[in-house]
């Protein structure tokens, strides 16, 4: 696919016209307050993986509704003092996988926490192990329209809450330095990273790659590729519900979380990306509130973005922060 979105000079100036709910902050404050009424109950069980350079813990903590959420904590084998912490969120359909799939960050001398995504983990990678015990109204197959009837019921309310609690769980381990916490992720993981960046006030940096879940009004009309297309197909059947669906989605839009970002940020965008169109990524980047921000642009890439080149860019960039 050749370039299909705005030219780069227009992308750098693009601002989303997505409407922010007046009660956005109150909604998330109440959501997190309710989650914290449940004991975090973070448990770290050592796992024998056969890997000699890292130590791995199988983690369980209480996420949204007190529901058990899984994760991995991966530490350099010789760690004795608290380490800078990288909390990672994974892409759509994936789960935490297997520990040997996540060796990069521990190899840099950092602690690495990988959150499982509730209800996912069956489309690629090594799978996942976290259920989503909450039901919902009729939805299109996938996750984008689960609970779209109301913000209180929407699937990503649970996921974003899990993610904030994942940061809290990771920080509770004695070998992680809570004051040097970074959030990272690509695609869906990048969208979750933006939410965490807007909801957790004291991160030292975030790095969302080709982030999903941004600028819903534009994303749902400029691309017909899944997962955004799930929303269009739902509305194709449920005629007349567009306004209500967009209202629900507005509570989960990365653009609005970006407006609350308080940490330095490194984004990436790919100009041929039909899954997360570059204008939607730039919408979040241009809204990011912290002055220290940068974006890597990959001219001829689709949703794979920068791949290993972006990993290299993140490694260099994060040396300044954690």
JSON list of N, CA and C in Angstrom, two decimals, residues 115-157:
[
{"chain": "A", "resi": 115, "resn": "UNK", "atom": "N", "xyz": [2.83, -7.35, 31.08]},
{"chain": "A", "resi": 115, "resn": "UNK", "atom": "CA", "xyz": [1.45, -7.62, 31.51]},
{"chain": "A", "resi": 115, "resn": "UNK", "atom": "C", "xyz": [0.71, -8.46, 30.48]},
{"chain": "A", "resi": 116, "resn": "UNK", "atom": "N", "xyz": [0.04, -9.48, 30.95]},
{"chain": "A", "resi": 116, "resn": "UNK", "atom": "CA", "xyz": [-0.90, -10.23, 30.13]},
{"chain": "A", "resi": 116, "resn": "UNK", "atom": "C", "xyz": [-2.13, -9.35, 29.88]},
{"chain": "A", "resi": 117, "resn": "UNK", "atom": "N", "xyz": [-2.80, -9.53, 28.74]},
{"chain": "A", "resi": 117, "resn": "UNK", "atom": "CA", "xyz": [-3.99, -8.74, 28.43]},
{"chain": "A", "resi": 117, "resn": "UNK", "atom": "C", "xyz": [-5.22, -9.62, 28.59]},
{"chain": "A", "resi": 118, "resn": "UNK", "atom": "N", "xyz": [-6.09, -9.24, 29.48]},
{"chain": "A", "resi": 118, "resn": "UNK", "atom": "CA", "xyz": [-7.25, -10.08, 29.82]},
{"chain": "A", "resi": 118, "resn": "UNK", "atom": "C", "xyz": [-8.04, -10.46, 28.57]},
{"chain": "A", "resi": 119, "resn": "UNK", "atom": "N", "xyz": [-8.39, -11.73, 28.48]},
{"chain": "A", "resi": 119, "resn": "UNK", "atom": "CA", "xyz": [-9.23, -12.23, 27.41]},
{"chain": "A", "resi": 119, "resn": "UNK", "atom": "C", "xyz": [-8.53, -12.43, 26.09]},
{"chain": "A", "resi": 120, "resn": "UNK", "atom": "N", "xyz": [-7.28, -12.00, 25.97]},
{"chain": "A", "resi": 120, "resn": "UNK", "atom": "CA", "xyz": [-6.54, -12.13, 24.72]},
{"chain": "A", "resi": 120, "resn": "UNK", "atom": "C", "xyz": [-5.49, -13.24, 24.87]},
{"chain": "A", "resi": 121, "resn": "UNK", "atom": "N", "xyz": [-4.51, -13.24, 23.98]},
{"chain": "A", "resi": 121, "resn": "UNK", "atom": "CA", "xyz": [-3.45, -14.24, 24.08]},
{"chain": "A", "resi": 121, "resn": "UNK", "atom": "C", "xyz": [-3.73, -15.51, 23.30]},
{"chain": "A", "resi": 122, "resn": "UNK", "atom": "N", "xyz": [-4.54, -15.41, 22.25]},
{"chain": "A", "resi": 122, "resn": "UNK", "atom": "CA", "xyz": [-4.84, -16.62, 21.46]},
{"chain": "A", "resi": 122, "resn": "UNK", "atom": "C", "xyz": [-4.66, -16.41, 19.97]},
{"chain": "A", "resi": 123, "resn": "UNK", "atom": "N", "xyz": [-3.97, -15.33, 19.56]},
{"chain": "A", "resi": 123, "resn": "UNK", "atom": "CA", "xyz": [-3.84, -15.02, 18.14]},
{"chain": "A", "resi": 123, "resn": "UNK", "atom": "C", "xyz": [-2.41, -15.13, 17.63]},
{"chain": "A", "resi": 124, "resn": "UNK", "atom": "N", "xyz": [-1.42, -14.95, 18.50]},
{"chain": "A", "resi": 124, "resn": "UNK", "atom": "CA", "xyz": [-0.02, -15.00, 18.07]},
{"chain": "A", "resi": 124, "resn": "UNK", "atom": "C", "xyz": [0.86, -15.14, 19.30]},
{"chain": "A", "resi": 125, "resn": "UNK", "atom": "N", "xyz": [2.15, -15.39, 19.06]},
{"chain": "A", "resi": 125, "resn": "UNK", "atom": "CA", "xyz": [3.09, -15.52, 20.17]},
{"chain": "A", "resi": 125, "resn": "UNK", "atom": "C", "xyz": [2.84, -16.76, 21.01]},
{"chain": "A", "resi": 126, "resn": "UNK", "atom": "N", "xyz": [3.32, -16.71, 22.24]},
{"chain": "A", "resi": 126, "resn": "UNK", "atom": "CA", "xyz": [3.24, -17.85, 23.14]},
{"chain": "A", "resi": 126, "resn": "UNK", "atom": "C", "xyz": [1.97, -17.94, 23.95]},
{"chain": "A", "resi": 127, "resn": "UNK", "atom": "N", "xyz": [0.98, -17.10, 23.65]},
{"chain": "A", "resi": 127, "resn": "UNK", "atom": "CA", "xyz": [-0.31, -17.21, 24.32]},
{"chain": "A", "resi": 127, "resn": "UNK", "atom": "C", "xyz": [-0.39, -16.39, 25.59]},
{"chain": "A", "resi": 128, "resn": "UNK", "atom": "N", "xyz": [-1.55, -16.46, 26.21]},
{"chain": "A", "resi": 128, "resn": "UNK", "atom": "CA", "xyz": [-1.80, -15.74, 27.45]},
{"chain": "A", "resi": 128, "resn": "UNK", "atom": "C", "xyz": [-2.54, -16.61, 28.44]},
{"chain": "A", "resi": 129, "resn": "UNK", "atom": "N", "xyz": [-2.69, -16.08, 29.66]},
{"chain": "A", "resi": 129, "resn": "UNK", "atom": "CA", "xyz": [-3.32, -16.88, 30.70]},
{"chain": "A", "resi": 129, "resn": "UNK", "atom": "C", "xyz": [-4.26, -16.11, 31.59]},
{"chain": "A", "resi": 130, "resn": "UNK", "atom": "N", "xyz": [-4.80, -14.98, 31.10]},
{"chain": "A", "resi": 130, "resn": "UNK", "atom": "CA", "xyz": [-5.69, -14.16, 31.91]},
{"chain": "A", "resi": 130, "resn": "UNK", "atom": "C", "xyz": [-7.08, -14.11, 31.28]},
{"chain": "A", "resi": 131, "resn": "UNK", "atom": "N", "xyz": [-8.08, -14.55, 32.03]},
{"chain": "A", "resi": 131, "resn": "UNK", "atom": "CA", "xyz": [-9.46, -14.50, 31.54]},
{"chain": "A", "resi": 131, "resn": "UNK", "atom": "C", "xyz": [-10.04, -13.11, 31.73]},
{"chain": "A", "resi": 132, "resn": "UNK", "atom": "N", "xyz": [-11.10, -12.83, 31.00]},
{"chain": "A", "resi": 132, "resn": "UNK", "atom": "CA", "xyz": [-11.91, -11.62, 31.25]},
{"chain": "A", "resi": 132, "resn": "UNK", "atom": "C", "xyz": [-13.27, -12.11, 31.71]},
{"chain": "A", "resi": 133, "resn": "UNK", "atom": "N", "xyz": [-13.51, -12.11, 33.02]},
{"chain": "A", "resi": 133, "resn": "UNK", "atom": "CA", "xyz": [-14.75, -12.71, 33.52]},
{"chain": "A", "resi": 133, "resn": "UNK", "atom": "C", "xyz": [-15.98, -11.83, 33.37]},
{"chain": "A", "resi": 134, "resn": "UNK", "atom": "N", "xyz": [-15.85, -10.66, 32.74]},
{"chain": "A", "resi": 134, "resn": "UNK", "atom": "CA", "xyz": [-16.98, -9.75, 32.61]},
{"chain": "A", "resi": 134, "resn": "UNK", "atom": "C", "xyz": [-17.69, -9.98, 31.29]},
{"chain": "A", "resi": 135, "resn": "UNK", "atom": "N", "xyz": [-19.00, -10.12, 31.34]},
{"chain": "A", "resi": 135, "resn": "UNK", "atom": "CA", "xyz": [-19.80, -10.25, 30.13]},
{"chain": "A", "resi": 135, "resn": "UNK", "atom": "C", "xyz": [-20.12, -8.89, 29.55]},
{"chain": "A", "resi": 136, "resn": "UNK", "atom": "N", "xyz": [-20.97, -8.85, 28.53]},
{"chain": "A", "resi": 136, "resn": "UNK", "atom": "CA", "xyz": [-21.33, -7.58, 27.93]},
{"chain": "A", "resi": 136, "resn": "UNK", "atom": "C", "xyz": [-22.48, -7.72, 26.96]},
{"chain": "A", "resi": 137, "resn": "UNK", "atom": "N", "xyz": [-22.87, -6.58, 26.40]},
{"chain": "A", "resi": 137, "resn": "UNK", "atom": "CA", "xyz": [-23.94, -6.53, 25.40]},
{"chain": "A", "resi": 137, "resn": "UNK", "atom": "C", "xyz": [-23.45, -7.15, 24.09]},
{"chain": "A", "resi": 138, "resn": "UNK", "atom": "N", "xyz": [-24.33, -7.37, 23.12]},
{"chain": "A", "resi": 138, "resn": "UNK", "atom": "CA", "xyz": [-23.89, -7.92, 21.84]},
{"chain": "A", "resi": 138, "resn": "UNK", "atom": "C", "xyz": [-22.74, -7.11, 21.23]},
{"chain": "A", "resi": 139, "resn": "UNK", "atom": "N", "xyz": [-21.77, -7.84, 20.67]},
{"chain": "A", "resi": 139, "resn": "UNK", "atom": "CA", "xyz": [-20.56, -7.22, 20.14]},
{"chain": "A", "resi": 139, "resn": "UNK", "atom": "C", "xyz": [-20.14, -7.91, 18.87]},
{"chain": "A", "resi": 140, "resn": "UNK", "atom": "N", "xyz": [-19.37, -7.20, 18.04]},
{"chain": "A", "resi": 140, "resn": "UNK", "atom": "CA", "xyz": [-18.77, -7.82, 16.87]},
{"chain": "A", "resi": 140, "resn": "UNK", "atom": "C", "xyz": [-17.59, -8.68, 17.34]},
{"chain": "A", "resi": 141, "resn": "UNK", "atom": "N", "xyz": [-17.33, -9.86, 16.73]},
{"chain": "A", "resi": 141, "resn": "UNK", "atom": "CA", "xyz": [-16.21, -10.69, 17.17]},
{"chain": "A", "resi": 141, "resn": "UNK", "atom": "C", "xyz": [-14.89, -9.93, 17.20]},
{"chain": "A", "resi": 142, "resn": "UNK", "atom": "N", "xyz": [-14.16, -10.06, 18.28]},
{"chain": "A", "resi": 142, "resn": "UNK", "atom": "CA", "xyz": [-12.98, -9.25, 18.56]},
{"chain": "A", "resi": 142, "resn": "UNK", "atom": "C", "xyz": [-13.19, -8.57, 19.89]},
{"chain": "A", "resi": 143, "resn": "UNK", "atom": "N", "xyz": [-12.48, -7.48, 20.14]},
{"chain": "A", "resi": 143, "resn": "UNK", "atom": "CA", "xyz": [-12.56, -6.81, 21.44]},
{"chain": "A", "resi": 143, "resn": "UNK", "atom": "C", "xyz": [-13.03, -5.37, 21.35]},
{"chain": "A", "resi": 144, "resn": "UNK", "atom": "N", "xyz": [-13.05, -4.79, 20.16]},
{"chain": "A", "resi": 144, "resn": "UNK", "atom": "CA", "xyz": [-13.28, -3.36, 20.01]},
{"chain": "A", "resi": 144, "resn": "UNK", "atom": "C", "xyz": [-14.69, -2.91, 20.35]},
{"chain": "A", "resi": 145, "resn": "UNK", "atom": "N", "xyz": [-15.67, -3.80, 20.27]},
{"chain": "A", "resi": 145, "resn": "UNK", "atom": "CA", "xyz": [-17.04, -3.40, 20.56]},
{"chain": "A", "resi": 145, "resn": "UNK", "atom": "C", "xyz": [-17.61, -4.09, 21.80]},
{"chain": "A", "resi": 146, "resn": "UNK", "atom": "N", "xyz": [-16.79, -4.78, 22.55]},
{"chain": "A", "resi": 146, "resn": "UNK", "atom": "CA", "xyz": [-17.28, -5.41, 23.78]},
{"chain": "A", "resi": 146, "resn": "UNK", "atom": "C", "xyz": [-17.62, -4.34, 24.80]},
{"chain": "A", "resi": 147, "resn": "UNK", "atom": "N", "xyz": [-18.88, -4.25, 25.15]},
{"chain": "A", "resi": 147, "resn": "UNK", "atom": "CA", "xyz": [-19.32, -3.27, 26.12]},
{"chain": "A", "resi": 147, "resn": "UNK", "atom": "C", "xyz": [-19.41, -1.86, 25.58]},
{"chain": "A", "resi": 148, "resn": "UNK", "atom": "N", "xyz": [-19.45, -1.70, 24.27]},
{"chain": "A", "resi": 148, "resn": "UNK", "atom": "CA", "xyz": [-19.46, -0.37, 23.66]},
{"chain": "A", "resi": 148, "resn": "UNK", "atom": "C", "xyz": [-20.77, 0.36, 23.91]},
{"chain": "A", "resi": 149, "resn": "UNK", "atom": "N", "xyz": [-21.74, -0.30, 24.52]},
{"chain": "A", "resi": 149, "resn": "UNK", "atom": "CA", "xyz": [-23.01, 0.34, 24.83]},
{"chain": "A", "resi": 149, "resn": "UNK", "atom": "C", "xyz": [-22.86, 1.44, 25.87]},
{"chain": "A", "resi": 150, "resn": "UNK", "atom": "N", "xyz": [-21.81, 1.38, 26.72]},
{"chain": "A", "resi": 150, "resn": "UNK", "atom": "CA", "xyz": [-21.63, 2.41, 27.75]},
{"chain": "A", "resi": 150, "resn": "UNK", "atom": "C", "xyz": [-20.17, 2.42, 28.20]},
{"chain": "A", "resi": 151, "resn": "UNK", "atom": "N", "xyz": [-19.62, 3.58, 28.56]},
{"chain": "A", "resi": 151, "resn": "UNK", "atom": "CA", "xyz": [-18.22, 3.64, 29.01]},
{"chain": "A", "resi": 151, "resn": "UNK", "atom": "C", "xyz": [-17.95, 2.72, 30.19]},
{"chain": "A", "resi": 152, "resn": "UNK", "atom": "N", "xyz": [-18.90, 2.60, 31.09]},
{"chain": "A", "resi": 152, "resn": "UNK", "atom": "CA", "xyz": [-18.71, 1.77, 32.29]},
{"chain": "A", "resi": 152, "resn": "UNK", "atom": "C", "xyz": [-18.54, 0.30, 31.92]},
{"chain": "A", "resi": 153, "resn": "UNK", "atom": "N", "xyz": [-19.08, -0.11, 30.77]},
{"chain": "A", "resi": 153, "resn": "UNK", "atom": "CA", "xyz": [-19.04, -1.52, 30.38]},
{"chain": "A", "resi": 153, "resn": "UNK", "atom": "C", "xyz": [-17.93, -1.84, 29.40]},
{"chain": "A", "resi": 154, "resn": "UNK", "atom": "N", "xyz": [-17.26, -0.83, 28.87]},
{"chain": "A", "resi": 154, "resn": "UNK", "atom": "CA", "xyz": [-16.36, -1.05, 27.73]},
{"chain": "A", "resi": 154, "resn": "UNK", "atom": "C", "xyz": [-15.14, -1.87, 28.14]},
{"chain": "A", "resi": 155, "resn": "UNK", "atom": "N", "xyz": [-14.75, -2.75, 27.26]},
{"chain": "A", "resi": 155, "resn": "UNK", "atom": "CA", "xyz": [-13.63, -3.68, 27.49]},
{"chain": "A", "resi": 155, "resn": "UNK", "atom": "C", "xyz": [-12.36, -2.97, 27.93]},
{"chain": "A", "resi": 156, "resn": "UNK", "atom": "N", "xyz": [-12.02, -1.87, 27.27]},
{"chain": "A", "resi": 156, "resn": "UNK", "atom": "CA", "xyz": [-10.74, -1.23, 27.59]},
{"chain": "A", "resi": 156, "resn": "UNK", "atom": "C", "xyz": [-10.76, -0.48, 28.91]},
{"chain": "A", "resi": 157, "resn": "UNK", "atom": "N", "xyz": [-11.91, -0.29, 29.50]},
{"chain": "A", "resi": 157, "resn": "UNK", "atom": "CA", "xyz": [-11.93, 0.22, 30.88]},
{"chain": "A", "resi": 157, "resn": "UNK", "atom": "C", "xyz": [-11.24, -0.79, 31.79]}
]
